[in-house]
Amino acid sequence: MSELRELYQQVILDHTKRPRNFRTIPDTANVAEGFNRLCGDRITLYIKVENDRVADIAFQGAGCAISTAAASMMTEALKGRPLAEVEPLFKRFHAMVTSPPDQEVDDADLGKLAVFAGVREFPVRVKCATLAWHTLKAALDHKSGQVTTE
Ligand code: ZN
């Protein structure tokens, strides 16, 4: 268990220090801003869809380690994927981070994202971990304005 916790911390730290896809995508209309009031995390999410696939995805913003790592790993996990897989993956991710801490993690399809099972022990961090996903949904829906995790 402590080994798992260490791995979890290493992966999160790595993505916090060197966030992947941390940039803008100037030529896309699918942009949304997210704000987690509880923690102060802010994110701008960019996604470019081509042929029903995630052709490019990127983010910018400032937030805690969990929110930054979650956004970074989300962009890594989704780049190149069929659009149809985005929503089901979000559902799996959300179900995982909101499940009881003692419940076995169903990490099928989640891959590296399974490290976020660790936030189950810190319920206030769940919103940090899901902010990027909520913001992504808004970006895909072309919703304007700001998303909050409320
Ligand atoms: Zn946070």
PDB file of C-alpha atoms and ligand atoms in Angstrom:
ATOM      1  CA  MET A   1       0.000   0.000   0.000  1.00  0.00           C
ATOM      2  CA  SER A   2       2.805   2.457   0.846  1.00  0.00           C
ATOM      3  CA  GLU A   3       4.496   1.500  -2.428  1.00  0.00           C
ATOM      4  CA  LEU A   4       1.360   2.440  -4.276  1.00  0.00           C
ATOM      5  CA  ARG A   5       1.151   5.705  -2.436  1.00  0.00           C
ATOM      6  CA  GLU A   6       4.736   6.484  -3.381  1.00  0.00           C
ATOM      7  CA  LEU A   7       4.079   5.728  -7.024  1.00  0.00           C
ATOM      8  CA  TYR A   8       1.016   7.926  -6.875  1.00  0.00           C
ATOM      9  CA  GLN A   9       3.032  10.791  -5.462  1.00  0.00           C
ATOM     10  CA  GLN A  10       5.827  10.351  -7.999  1.00  0.00           C
ATOM     11  CA  VAL A  11       3.511  10.392 -10.993  1.00  0.00           C
ATOM     12  CA  ILE A  12       1.569  13.397  -9.700  1.00  0.00           C
ATOM     13  CA  LEU A  13       4.770  15.291  -8.879  1.00  0.00           C
ATOM     14  CA  ASP A  14       6.219  14.589 -12.300  1.00  0.00           C
ATOM     15  CA  HIS A  15       3.143  16.009 -14.029  1.00  0.00           C
ATOM     16  CA  THR A  16       3.001  18.986 -11.666  1.00  0.00           C
ATOM     17  CA  LYS A  17       6.604  19.900 -12.379  1.00  0.00           C
ATOM     18  CA  ARG A  18       6.413  19.264 -16.106  1.00  0.00           C
ATOM     19  CA  PRO A  19       2.801  19.521 -17.201  1.00  0.00           C
ATOM     20  CA  ARG A  20       2.180  17.921 -20.604  1.00  0.00           C
ATOM     21  CA  ASN A  21       0.351  19.860 -23.319  1.00  0.00           C
ATOM     22  CA  PHE A  22       0.628  23.035 -21.247  1.00  0.00           C
ATOM     23  CA  ARG A  23      -0.006  25.576 -24.034  1.00  0.00           C
ATOM     24  CA  THR A  24      -2.817  27.075 -26.053  1.00  0.00           C
ATOM     25  CA  ILE A  25      -4.398  25.930 -29.302  1.00  0.00           C
ATOM     26  CA  PRO A  26      -5.033  29.190 -31.174  1.00  0.00           C
ATOM     27  CA  ASP A  27      -7.098  27.772 -34.050  1.00  0.00           C
ATOM     28  CA  THR A  28      -9.958  26.105 -32.208  1.00  0.00           C
ATOM     29  CA  ALA A  29     -13.384  27.320 -31.074  1.00  0.00           C
ATOM     30  CA  ASN A  30     -13.593  24.617 -28.424  1.00  0.00           C
ATOM     31  CA  VAL A  31     -12.248  26.489 -25.425  1.00  0.00           C
ATOM     32  CA  ALA A  32     -13.601  26.687 -21.886  1.00  0.00           C
ATOM     33  CA  GLU A  33     -12.506  28.034 -18.535  1.00  0.00           C
ATOM     34  CA  GLY A  34     -12.911  26.165 -15.301  1.00  0.00           C
ATOM     35  CA  PHE A  35     -12.672  27.345 -11.733  1.00  0.00           C
ATOM     36  CA  ASN A  36     -12.623  25.307  -8.551  1.00  0.00           C
ATOM     37  CA  ARG A  37     -13.820  27.687  -5.877  1.00  0.00           C
ATOM     38  CA  LEU A  38     -12.958  25.287  -3.098  1.00  0.00           C
ATOM     39  CA  CYS A  39      -9.248  25.296  -3.867  1.00  0.00           C
ATOM     40  CA  GLY A  40      -8.760  28.264  -6.211  1.00  0.00           C
ATOM     41  CA  ASP A  41      -7.697  26.140  -9.192  1.00  0.00           C
ATOM     42  CA  ARG A  42      -8.126  27.840 -12.574  1.00  0.00           C
ATOM     43  CA  ILE A  43      -7.822  26.177 -15.937  1.00  0.00           C
ATOM     44  CA  THR A  44      -8.381  27.030 -19.590  1.00  0.00           C
ATOM     45  CA  LEU A  45      -8.946  23.974 -21.724  1.00  0.00           C
ATOM     46  CA  TYR A  46      -8.466  23.801 -25.486  1.00  0.00           C
ATOM     47  CA  ILE A  47      -9.546  20.925 -27.664  1.00  0.00           C
ATOM     48  CA  LYS A  48      -9.434  20.423 -31.393  1.00  0.00           C
ATOM     49  CA  VAL A  49     -11.605  17.776 -32.981  1.00  0.00           C
ATOM     50  CA  GLU A  50     -10.956  16.337 -36.429  1.00  0.00           C
ATOM     51  CA  ASN A  51     -12.719  13.351 -38.002  1.00  0.00           C
ATOM     52  CA  ASP A  52     -14.451  12.591 -34.687  1.00  0.00           C
ATOM     53  CA  ARG A  53     -11.114  12.275 -32.939  1.00  0.00           C
ATOM     54  CA  VAL A  54      -9.272  14.375 -30.406  1.00  0.00           C
ATOM     55  CA  ALA A  55      -6.729  15.825 -32.825  1.00  0.00           C
ATOM     56  CA  ASP A  56      -5.190  18.090 -30.199  1.00  0.00           C
ATOM     57  CA  ILE A  57      -5.841  18.994 -26.578  1.00  0.00           C
ATOM     58  CA  ALA A  58      -4.031  21.434 -24.314  1.00  0.00           C
ATOM     59  CA  PHE A  59      -4.493  23.487 -21.165  1.00  0.00           C
ATOM     60  CA  GLN A  60      -3.199  26.471 -19.283  1.00  0.00           C
ATOM     61  CA  GLY A  61      -3.862  27.733 -15.824  1.00  0.00           C
ATOM     62  CA  ALA A  62      -2.730  27.788 -12.252  1.00  0.00           C
ATOM     63  CA  GLY A  63      -3.767  25.491  -9.490  1.00  0.00           C
ATOM     64  CA  CYS A  64      -2.715  22.970  -6.902  1.00  0.00           C
ATOM     65  CA  ALA A  65      -0.571  19.924  -7.661  1.00  0.00           C
ATOM     66  CA  ILE A  66      -3.568  17.615  -8.057  1.00  0.00           C
ATOM     67  CA  SER A  67      -5.462  19.855 -10.485  1.00  0.00           C
ATOM     68  CA  THR A  68      -2.377  20.462 -12.612  1.00  0.00           C
ATOM     69  CA  ALA A  69      -1.422  16.791 -12.719  1.00  0.00           C
ATOM     70  CA  ALA A  70      -5.011  15.772 -13.443  1.00  0.00           C
ATOM     71  CA  ALA A  71      -5.249  18.182 -16.381  1.00  0.00           C
ATOM     72  CA  SER A  72      -1.842  17.121 -17.683  1.00  0.00           C
ATOM     73  CA  MET A  73      -2.648  13.414 -17.496  1.00  0.00           C
ATOM     74  CA  MET A  74      -6.106  13.909 -18.960  1.00  0.00           C
ATOM     75  CA  THR A  75      -4.658  15.587 -22.057  1.00  0.00           C
ATOM     76  CA  GLU A  76      -2.145  12.758 -22.408  1.00  0.00           C
ATOM     77  CA  ALA A  77      -4.848  10.127 -22.067  1.00  0.00           C
ATOM     78  CA  LEU A  78      -7.225  11.712 -24.565  1.00  0.00           C
ATOM     79  CA  LYS A  79      -4.980  12.907 -27.371  1.00  0.00           C
ATOM     80  CA  GLY A  80      -5.739  10.887 -30.497  1.00  0.00           C
ATOM     81  CA  ARG A  81      -8.721   9.109 -29.001  1.00  0.00           C
ATOM     82  CA  PRO A  82     -12.084   8.825 -30.743  1.00  0.00           C
ATOM     83  CA  LEU A  83     -14.454  11.471 -29.410  1.00  0.00           C
ATOM     84  CA  ALA A  84     -16.939   8.734 -28.519  1.00  0.00           C
ATOM     85  CA  GLU A  85     -14.538   7.434 -25.846  1.00  0.00           C
ATOM     86  CA  VAL A  86     -14.190  10.736 -23.995  1.00  0.00           C
ATOM     87  CA  GLU A  87     -17.475  10.728 -22.097  1.00  0.00           C
ATOM     88  CA  PRO A  88     -17.272   7.055 -21.012  1.00  0.00           C
ATOM     89  CA  LEU A  89     -13.721   7.633 -19.774  1.00  0.00           C
ATOM     90  CA  PHE A  90     -14.825  10.673 -17.772  1.00  0.00           C
ATOM     91  CA  LYS A  91     -17.615   8.580 -16.234  1.00  0.00           C
ATOM     92  CA  ARG A  92     -15.163   5.862 -15.221  1.00  0.00           C
ATOM     93  CA  PHE A  93     -12.726   8.396 -13.825  1.00  0.00           C
ATOM     94  CA  HIS A  94     -15.465  10.186 -11.893  1.00  0.00           C
ATOM     95  CA  ALA A  95     -16.837   6.927 -10.509  1.00  0.00           C
ATOM     96  CA  MET A  96     -13.336   5.955  -9.366  1.00  0.00           C
ATOM     97  CA  VAL A  97     -12.469   9.188  -7.537  1.00  0.00           C
ATOM     98  CA  THR A  98     -15.871   9.315  -5.809  1.00  0.00           C
ATOM     99  CA  SER A  99     -15.927   5.652  -4.730  1.00  0.00           C
ATOM    100  CA  PRO A 100     -15.263   4.679  -1.091  1.00  0.00           C
ATOM    101  CA  PRO A 101     -11.498   4.583  -0.306  1.00  0.00           C
ATOM    102  CA  ASP A 102     -11.647   0.933   0.735  1.00  0.00           C
ATOM    103  CA  GLN A 103     -13.342  -0.179  -2.472  1.00  0.00           C
ATOM    104  CA  GLU A 104     -11.233  -2.004  -5.018  1.00  0.00           C
ATOM    105  CA  VAL A 105     -10.388   0.229  -7.993  1.00  0.00           C
ATOM    106  CA  ASP A 106     -11.809  -0.823 -11.320  1.00  0.00           C
ATOM    107  CA  ASP A 107      -8.991   0.590 -13.426  1.00  0.00           C
ATOM    108  CA  ALA A 108     -10.018  -0.962 -16.737  1.00  0.00           C
ATOM    109  CA  ASP A 109      -9.364   1.576 -19.510  1.00  0.00           C
ATOM    110  CA  LEU A 110      -8.098   4.140 -17.024  1.00  0.00           C
ATOM    111  CA  GLY A 111      -4.428   3.301 -17.425  1.00  0.00           C
ATOM    112  CA  LYS A 112      -2.212   5.799 -15.631  1.00  0.00           C
ATOM    113  CA  LEU A 113      -5.251   7.796 -14.557  1.00  0.00           C
ATOM    114  CA  ALA A 114      -5.769   5.126 -11.895  1.00  0.00           C
ATOM    115  CA  VAL A 115      -3.192   6.914  -9.720  1.00  0.00           C
ATOM    116  CA  PHE A 116      -5.943   9.405  -8.888  1.00  0.00           C
ATOM    117  CA  ALA A 117      -7.663   6.729  -6.814  1.00  0.00           C
ATOM    118  CA  GLY A 118      -5.505   8.236  -4.066  1.00  0.00           C
ATOM    119  CA  VAL A 119      -7.710  11.338  -3.881  1.00  0.00           C
ATOM    120  CA  ARG A 120     -10.520   9.231  -2.445  1.00  0.00           C
ATOM    121  CA  GLU A 121      -8.835   9.594   0.894  1.00  0.00           C
ATOM    122  CA  PHE A 122      -9.058  13.382   0.562  1.00  0.00           C
ATOM    123  CA  PRO A 123     -12.639  14.235  -0.469  1.00  0.00           C
ATOM    124  CA  VAL A 124     -11.889  17.959  -0.935  1.00  0.00           C
ATOM    125  CA  ARG A 125      -9.351  16.989  -3.599  1.00  0.00           C
ATOM    126  CA  VAL A 126     -11.940  15.239  -5.754  1.00  0.00           C
ATOM    127  CA  LYS A 127     -12.935  18.565  -7.302  1.00  0.00           C
ATOM    128  CA  CYS A 128      -9.285  19.331  -8.037  1.00  0.00           C
ATOM    129  CA  ALA A 129      -8.998  16.000  -9.860  1.00  0.00           C
ATOM    130  CA  THR A 130     -12.199  16.427 -11.880  1.00  0.00           C
ATOM    131  CA  LEU A 131     -11.947  20.151 -12.764  1.00  0.00           C
ATOM    132  CA  ALA A 132     -10.166  19.520 -16.065  1.00  0.00           C
ATOM    133  CA  TRP A 133     -12.756  16.931 -17.072  1.00  0.00           C
ATOM    134  CA  HIS A 134     -15.711  19.197 -16.307  1.00  0.00           C
ATOM    135  CA  THR A 135     -14.009  21.986 -18.238  1.00  0.00           C
ATOM    136  CA  LEU A 136     -13.335  19.656 -21.155  1.00  0.00           C
ATOM    137  CA  LYS A 137     -17.031  18.818 -21.346  1.00  0.00           C
ATOM    138  CA  ALA A 138     -17.880  22.508 -21.528  1.00  0.00           C
ATOM    139  CA  ALA A 139     -15.266  23.057 -24.241  1.00  0.00           C
ATOM    140  CA  LEU A 140     -16.791  20.259 -26.310  1.00  0.00           C
ATOM    141  CA  ASP A 141     -20.310  21.615 -25.787  1.00  0.00           C
ATOM    142  CA  HIS A 142     -19.195  25.082 -26.976  1.00  0.00           C
ATOM    143  CA  LYS A 143     -20.539  26.527 -23.758  1.00  0.00           C
ATOM    144  CA  SER A 144     -19.331  30.028 -23.123  1.00  0.00           C
ATOM    145  CA  GLY A 145     -18.566  31.467 -19.735  1.00  0.00           C
ATOM    146  CA  GLN A 146     -16.962  29.842 -16.784  1.00  0.00           C
ATOM    147  CA  VAL A 147     -17.459  26.400 -15.374  1.00  0.00           C
ATOM    148  CA  THR A 148     -17.316  25.863 -11.664  1.00  0.00           C
ATOM    149  CA  THR A 149     -17.139  22.533  -9.907  1.00  0.00           C
ATOM    150  CA  GLU A 150     -20.105  23.514  -7.707  1.00  0.00           C
TER     151      GLU A 150
HETATM  152 ZN    ZN B   1      -6.926  22.072  -6.111  1.00  0.00          ZN
END
